Amino acid sequence: KEFAHRVSCPPSGDEMLTCFRALDANTVLKVQGQMEADLLLDLSRVFLAFQPWSPTVGGASPLSDQPVLLWQQGKLAVDIPMIIGSTRDEGRPFLFSTLESPLSSAELDIMLEGFYGKVFTPAIRKQYPVPRGADARVVASKIVTDSLFRCVLRNVTRQLKQTPGLYKSPFYLYVHDHPLDGVALWGPNMSYCVNYTCHAGDLPVTFSPLAPLKQFGYYLSADEVSLGQSVQAYYSSLAQTGSPGTGSAGQPLVWPSLDPAADANILFRVPAVSVETRAYANTCAFWDALGYSFP
């Protein structure tokens, strides 16, 4: 509606869509840039800058509720074996690219209240304390990683498996925890991802040797090549057989399917892939209690 207002289009319905389609690309890009810049001026809305254009619920949308909630209810799930997971530092690039200057503890409060609501914010701040004088972006990135990536995926898959008859096929959970340390690979504008496993930081290893790393001056180590071979073997086996199996011949390890009681996931890290259990149980229990349905 805000975009429609700025380009003088009707606020809803087919008339709005017809008006949008008649706009030229330069106008769309200009107004989009203005709106994203305005979001950064209001810390209570800054989380919207992470993904300013996304599917919506209600109105002309085919979605009757948030996708994660529909998935929890089994209304979006396709009953097939699935690999799903996250990197260790998923939230870091979203925070540091959006907020280029250090964030104070008081400013973090404003951000959290705007996205998670005033009811949940005190509990979140207690769970994720900010050291005195520290840059609160570090803590905020952990909050984003846990609440919007790691724990919500864990919660949804566990609920689907714990509901009798809802989802019979296995889930295989992973955490990718190998940071790429090449400054040239991330570039000067993303130096905050050096030595962190940022969002998409798993792709160069996962898709090696297809990923064009050499043009950025980055060469995979022997351990990284081995890790990539393990990941590819697991993914290929799932596509072929419905199970990731034991991975590569060089590092054979059975990837256990999700069992809510065992709470195991595979950990992609050099020098060797491993299985960890209940690594995020306490952290995710906190978010499970909040419910992932924020204002």
C-alpha positions as MATLAB code, in Angstrom:
seq = 'KEFAHRVSCPPSGDEMLTCFRALDANTVLKVQGQMEADLLLDLSRVFLAFQPWSPTVGGASPLSDQPVLLWQQGKLAVDIPMIIGSTRDEGRPFLFSTLESPLSSAELDIMLEGFYGKVFTPAIRKQYPVPRGADARVVASKIVTDSLFRCVLRNVTRQLKQTPGLYKSPFYLYVHDHPLDGVALWGPNMSYCVNYTCHAGDLPVTFSPLAPLKQFGYYLSADEVSLGQSVQAYYSSLAQTGSPGTGSAGQPLVWPSLDPAADANILFRVPAVSVETRAYANTCAFWDALGYSFP';
ca = [
       0.000    0.000    0.000;
       2.869    2.346    0.761;
       4.387    1.688   -2.661;
       1.002    2.219   -4.316;
       0.629    5.532   -2.529;
       4.036    6.748   -3.666;
       3.418    5.926   -7.320;
      -0.186    7.239   -7.250;
      -1.809    3.842   -7.845;
      -4.999    2.487   -6.256;
      -4.329    0.915   -2.835;
      -5.613   -2.590   -3.627;
      -7.277   -4.965   -6.045;
      -6.869   -5.543   -9.768;
      -6.696   -1.801  -10.378;
      -3.566   -1.607   -8.250;
      -1.909   -4.490  -10.125;
      -2.807   -2.987  -13.500;
      -1.308    0.325  -12.421;
       1.860   -1.377  -11.152;
       2.356   -3.200  -14.454;
       2.124    0.057  -16.350;
       5.038    1.609  -14.429;
       8.425    1.836  -16.102;
      11.377    0.073  -14.514;
      13.209    3.276  -13.571;
      10.232    4.497  -11.552;
       9.950    1.182   -9.710;
      13.658    1.162   -8.838;
      13.649    4.790   -7.745;
      10.653    4.423   -5.421;
      11.925    1.089   -4.107;
      15.237    2.716   -3.182;
      13.457    5.576   -1.437;
      11.308    3.200    0.583;
      14.257    1.040    1.652;
      16.187    4.147    2.679;
      13.223    5.343    4.731;
      13.096    2.003    6.556;
      16.617    2.587    7.833;
      15.532    5.860    9.420;
      13.034    4.036   11.629;
      14.712    1.369   13.769;
      11.347   -0.119   14.695;
      10.891   -1.121   11.032;
      14.497   -1.917   10.098;
      13.877   -5.678   10.004;
      11.646   -5.070    6.982;
      14.731   -3.940    5.070;
      16.077   -7.511    5.141;
      13.441   -8.597    2.633;
      11.361   -5.577    1.673;
       9.566   -7.352   -1.187;
       8.066  -10.719   -0.326;
       4.791  -12.683   -0.545;
       1.994  -11.320    1.597;
      -0.943  -12.874    3.421;
      -4.580  -12.087    2.741;
      -6.188   -9.940    0.099;
      -5.270  -11.117   -3.396;
      -2.598  -13.454   -2.026;
      -3.234  -17.215   -2.266;
      -1.667  -17.550    1.206;
      -4.191  -17.735    4.040;
      -1.484  -17.487    6.729;
       2.262  -17.171    7.173;
       4.003  -20.029    5.292;
       5.828  -21.252    8.388;
       2.522  -21.621   10.260;
       0.900  -23.418    7.330;
       3.912  -25.717    7.130;
       3.636  -26.514   10.826;
       0.063  -27.593   10.168;
       1.110  -29.812    7.262;
      -0.750  -27.678    4.707;
       2.325  -26.844    2.629;
       4.482  -29.902    3.219;
       5.224  -32.279    0.354;
       5.771  -35.746    1.802;
       9.210  -36.481    0.373;
      12.625  -36.975    2.039;
      14.174  -33.570    2.620;
      17.530  -32.048    3.601;
      17.136  -28.765    5.427;
      19.415  -26.599    7.540;
      21.315  -23.359    7.975;
      24.756  -21.853    8.288;
      26.195  -20.897   11.661;
      25.915  -17.134   11.092;
      22.874  -16.785    8.802;
      21.739  -13.483   10.286;
      25.074  -11.640   10.249;
      25.028  -10.224    6.683;
      21.443   -9.019    7.047;
      22.284   -6.971   10.130;
      25.672   -5.664    9.083;
      24.684   -4.785    5.510;
      21.562   -2.972    6.675;
      23.138   -1.171    9.635;
      26.586    0.069    8.658;
      27.307    1.717   12.029;
      27.526    0.061   15.467;
      24.229   -0.408   17.271;
      23.654    0.548   20.896;
      21.729   -1.564   23.383;
      18.922    1.014   23.492;
      18.646    0.985   19.702;
      18.440   -2.795   19.765;
      15.426   -2.516   22.077;
      13.647   -0.342   19.514;
      14.415   -2.824   16.738;
      13.203   -5.814   18.720;
       9.992   -4.124   19.841;
       9.224   -3.188   16.247;
       9.574   -6.750   14.952;
       8.977   -9.132   17.863;
       6.631   -6.890   19.828;
       6.830   -5.273   23.241;
       5.537   -8.400   24.981;
       8.384  -10.647   23.785;
      11.255   -8.137   23.772;
      12.134   -8.231   27.516;
      12.501  -12.028   27.402;
      14.600  -11.850   24.238;
      16.888   -9.223   25.751;
      17.338  -11.400   28.849;
      18.147  -14.420   26.688;
      20.591  -12.424   24.543;
      22.380   -9.890   26.766;
      24.577   -7.212   25.182;
      27.921   -6.672   26.949;
      28.401   -3.126   28.172;
      29.705   -0.906   25.365;
      29.557   -3.706   22.762;
      28.191   -3.415   19.233;
      24.654   -4.780   19.560;
      24.651   -5.832   15.892;
      26.580   -8.936   16.955;
      23.850   -9.985   19.366;
      21.111   -8.960   16.926;
      22.609  -11.179   14.246;
      22.466  -14.145   16.641;
      18.830  -13.366   17.383;
      18.032  -13.319   13.668;
      19.944  -16.547   13.039;
      18.175  -18.412   15.831;
      14.640  -17.067   15.413;
      14.325  -16.742   11.628;
      16.540  -19.600   10.453;
      17.892  -22.307   12.745;
      15.218  -22.755   15.387;
      12.169  -22.239   13.221;
      13.407  -24.933   10.805;
      14.056  -27.252   13.707;
      10.623  -26.510   15.184;
       8.650  -27.065   11.989;
      10.347  -30.337   11.092;
       9.979  -31.667   14.644;
       6.280  -30.778   14.728;
       5.635  -32.496   11.415;
       7.357  -35.647   12.630;
       5.604  -35.613   16.008;
       2.105  -35.354   14.502;
       0.955  -38.915   13.682;
       0.317  -39.493    9.996;
       1.158  -35.958    8.952;
       4.598  -36.474    7.444;
       5.981  -39.975    6.924;
       9.169  -39.182    4.991;
      12.425  -38.417    6.843;
      14.055  -35.045    7.391;
      17.828  -34.637    7.507;
      19.033  -31.539    9.366;
      22.408  -29.843    9.000;
      24.407  -26.896   10.261;
      27.200  -25.606    8.018;
      29.976  -24.257   10.197;
      32.982  -23.674    7.983;
      33.820  -19.978    7.460;
      35.546  -18.822    4.297;
      38.450  -16.577    5.252;
      39.142  -14.999    1.888;
      38.771  -11.207    1.956;
      38.831  -11.183   -1.838;
      35.980  -13.693   -1.966;
      33.589  -11.641    0.170;
      34.756   -8.296   -1.165;
      35.342   -5.013    0.664;
      31.638   -4.411    1.263;
      31.162   -7.716    3.083;
      34.312   -7.890    5.172;
      32.080   -8.604    8.184;
      31.640  -12.139    6.782;
      35.368  -12.961    6.785;
      35.895  -15.821    9.266;
      32.118  -16.201    9.700;
      29.761  -18.675    8.039;
      27.358  -16.105    6.659;
      24.152  -16.673    4.720;
      25.157  -18.417    1.445;
      28.676  -18.930    2.807;
      28.240  -22.675    2.313;
      27.689  -22.432   -1.452;
      31.330  -22.154   -2.631;
      32.222  -25.404   -0.878;
      28.934  -27.138   -1.673;
      29.216  -26.414   -5.395;
      32.961  -26.770   -5.809;
      34.552  -27.125   -8.310;
      31.703  -25.477  -10.257;
      31.786  -22.292   -8.154;
      34.093  -19.780   -9.936;
      36.325  -19.140   -6.914;
      39.643  -18.702   -8.701;
      38.523  -15.494  -10.369;
      38.209  -14.034   -6.860;
      41.631  -15.246   -5.849;
      40.288  -17.955   -3.545;
      41.556  -21.516   -3.693;
      39.981  -24.289   -1.671;
      42.221  -26.130    0.758;
      42.426  -29.929    0.729;
      40.093  -30.034    3.732;
      37.584  -27.778    1.971;
      37.661  -29.961   -1.145;
      37.026  -33.002    1.055;
      34.137  -31.226    2.788;
      32.629  -30.309   -0.572;
      32.863  -33.915   -1.733;
      31.059  -35.069    1.410;
      28.232  -32.567    0.967;
      27.823  -33.437   -2.699;
      27.798  -37.150   -1.952;
      25.074  -36.730    0.661;
      22.917  -34.549   -1.594;
      23.379  -36.804   -4.616;
      22.502  -39.902   -2.620;
      19.296  -38.296   -1.357;
      18.286  -37.416   -4.932;
      19.018  -40.948   -6.130;
      17.837  -43.097   -3.227;
      15.825  -40.933   -0.851;
      18.565  -41.142    1.795;
      21.834  -39.183    2.098;
      23.584  -42.379    3.182;
      27.176  -42.241    4.387;
      28.567  -39.388    2.299;
      31.899  -39.609    0.512;
      34.176  -42.630    0.571;
      36.936  -40.468    2.034;
      34.837  -39.476    5.073;
      32.063  -42.049    5.491;
      29.540  -41.087    8.165;
      25.873  -42.018    8.404;
      23.650  -38.925    8.392;
      20.831  -39.776   10.844;
      17.297  -38.745    9.987;
      15.453  -36.433   12.332;
      14.283  -38.099   15.513;
      12.831  -35.498   17.902;
      14.038  -37.513   20.890;
      17.636  -37.846   19.645;
      17.638  -34.281   18.246;
      20.642  -34.898   15.978;
      21.968  -32.970   13.000;
      25.028  -33.302   10.855;
      27.727  -30.655   11.237;
      29.582  -29.650    8.101;
      32.981  -28.478    9.287;
      36.630  -29.124    8.493;
      38.650  -31.206    9.024;
      35.856  -33.763    9.411;
      32.079  -33.984    9.153;
      30.431  -35.016   12.425;
      27.052  -35.571   14.066;
      26.001  -33.436   17.009;
      23.045  -34.005   19.328;
      20.920  -31.478   21.204;
      23.365  -28.740   20.214;
      20.607  -26.130   20.002;
      18.005  -27.668   22.309;
      18.137  -24.977   24.993;
      18.336  -22.041   22.578;
      15.516  -23.326   20.414;
      13.331  -24.239   23.383;
      13.268  -20.518   24.152;
      12.030  -19.632   20.659;
       9.644  -22.590   20.553;
       7.966  -21.173   23.643;
       7.455  -17.822   21.904;
       5.820  -19.571   18.951;
       7.326  -17.839   15.859;
       4.162  -15.803   15.290;
       5.271  -12.231   15.844;
       3.246   -9.018   15.433;
];
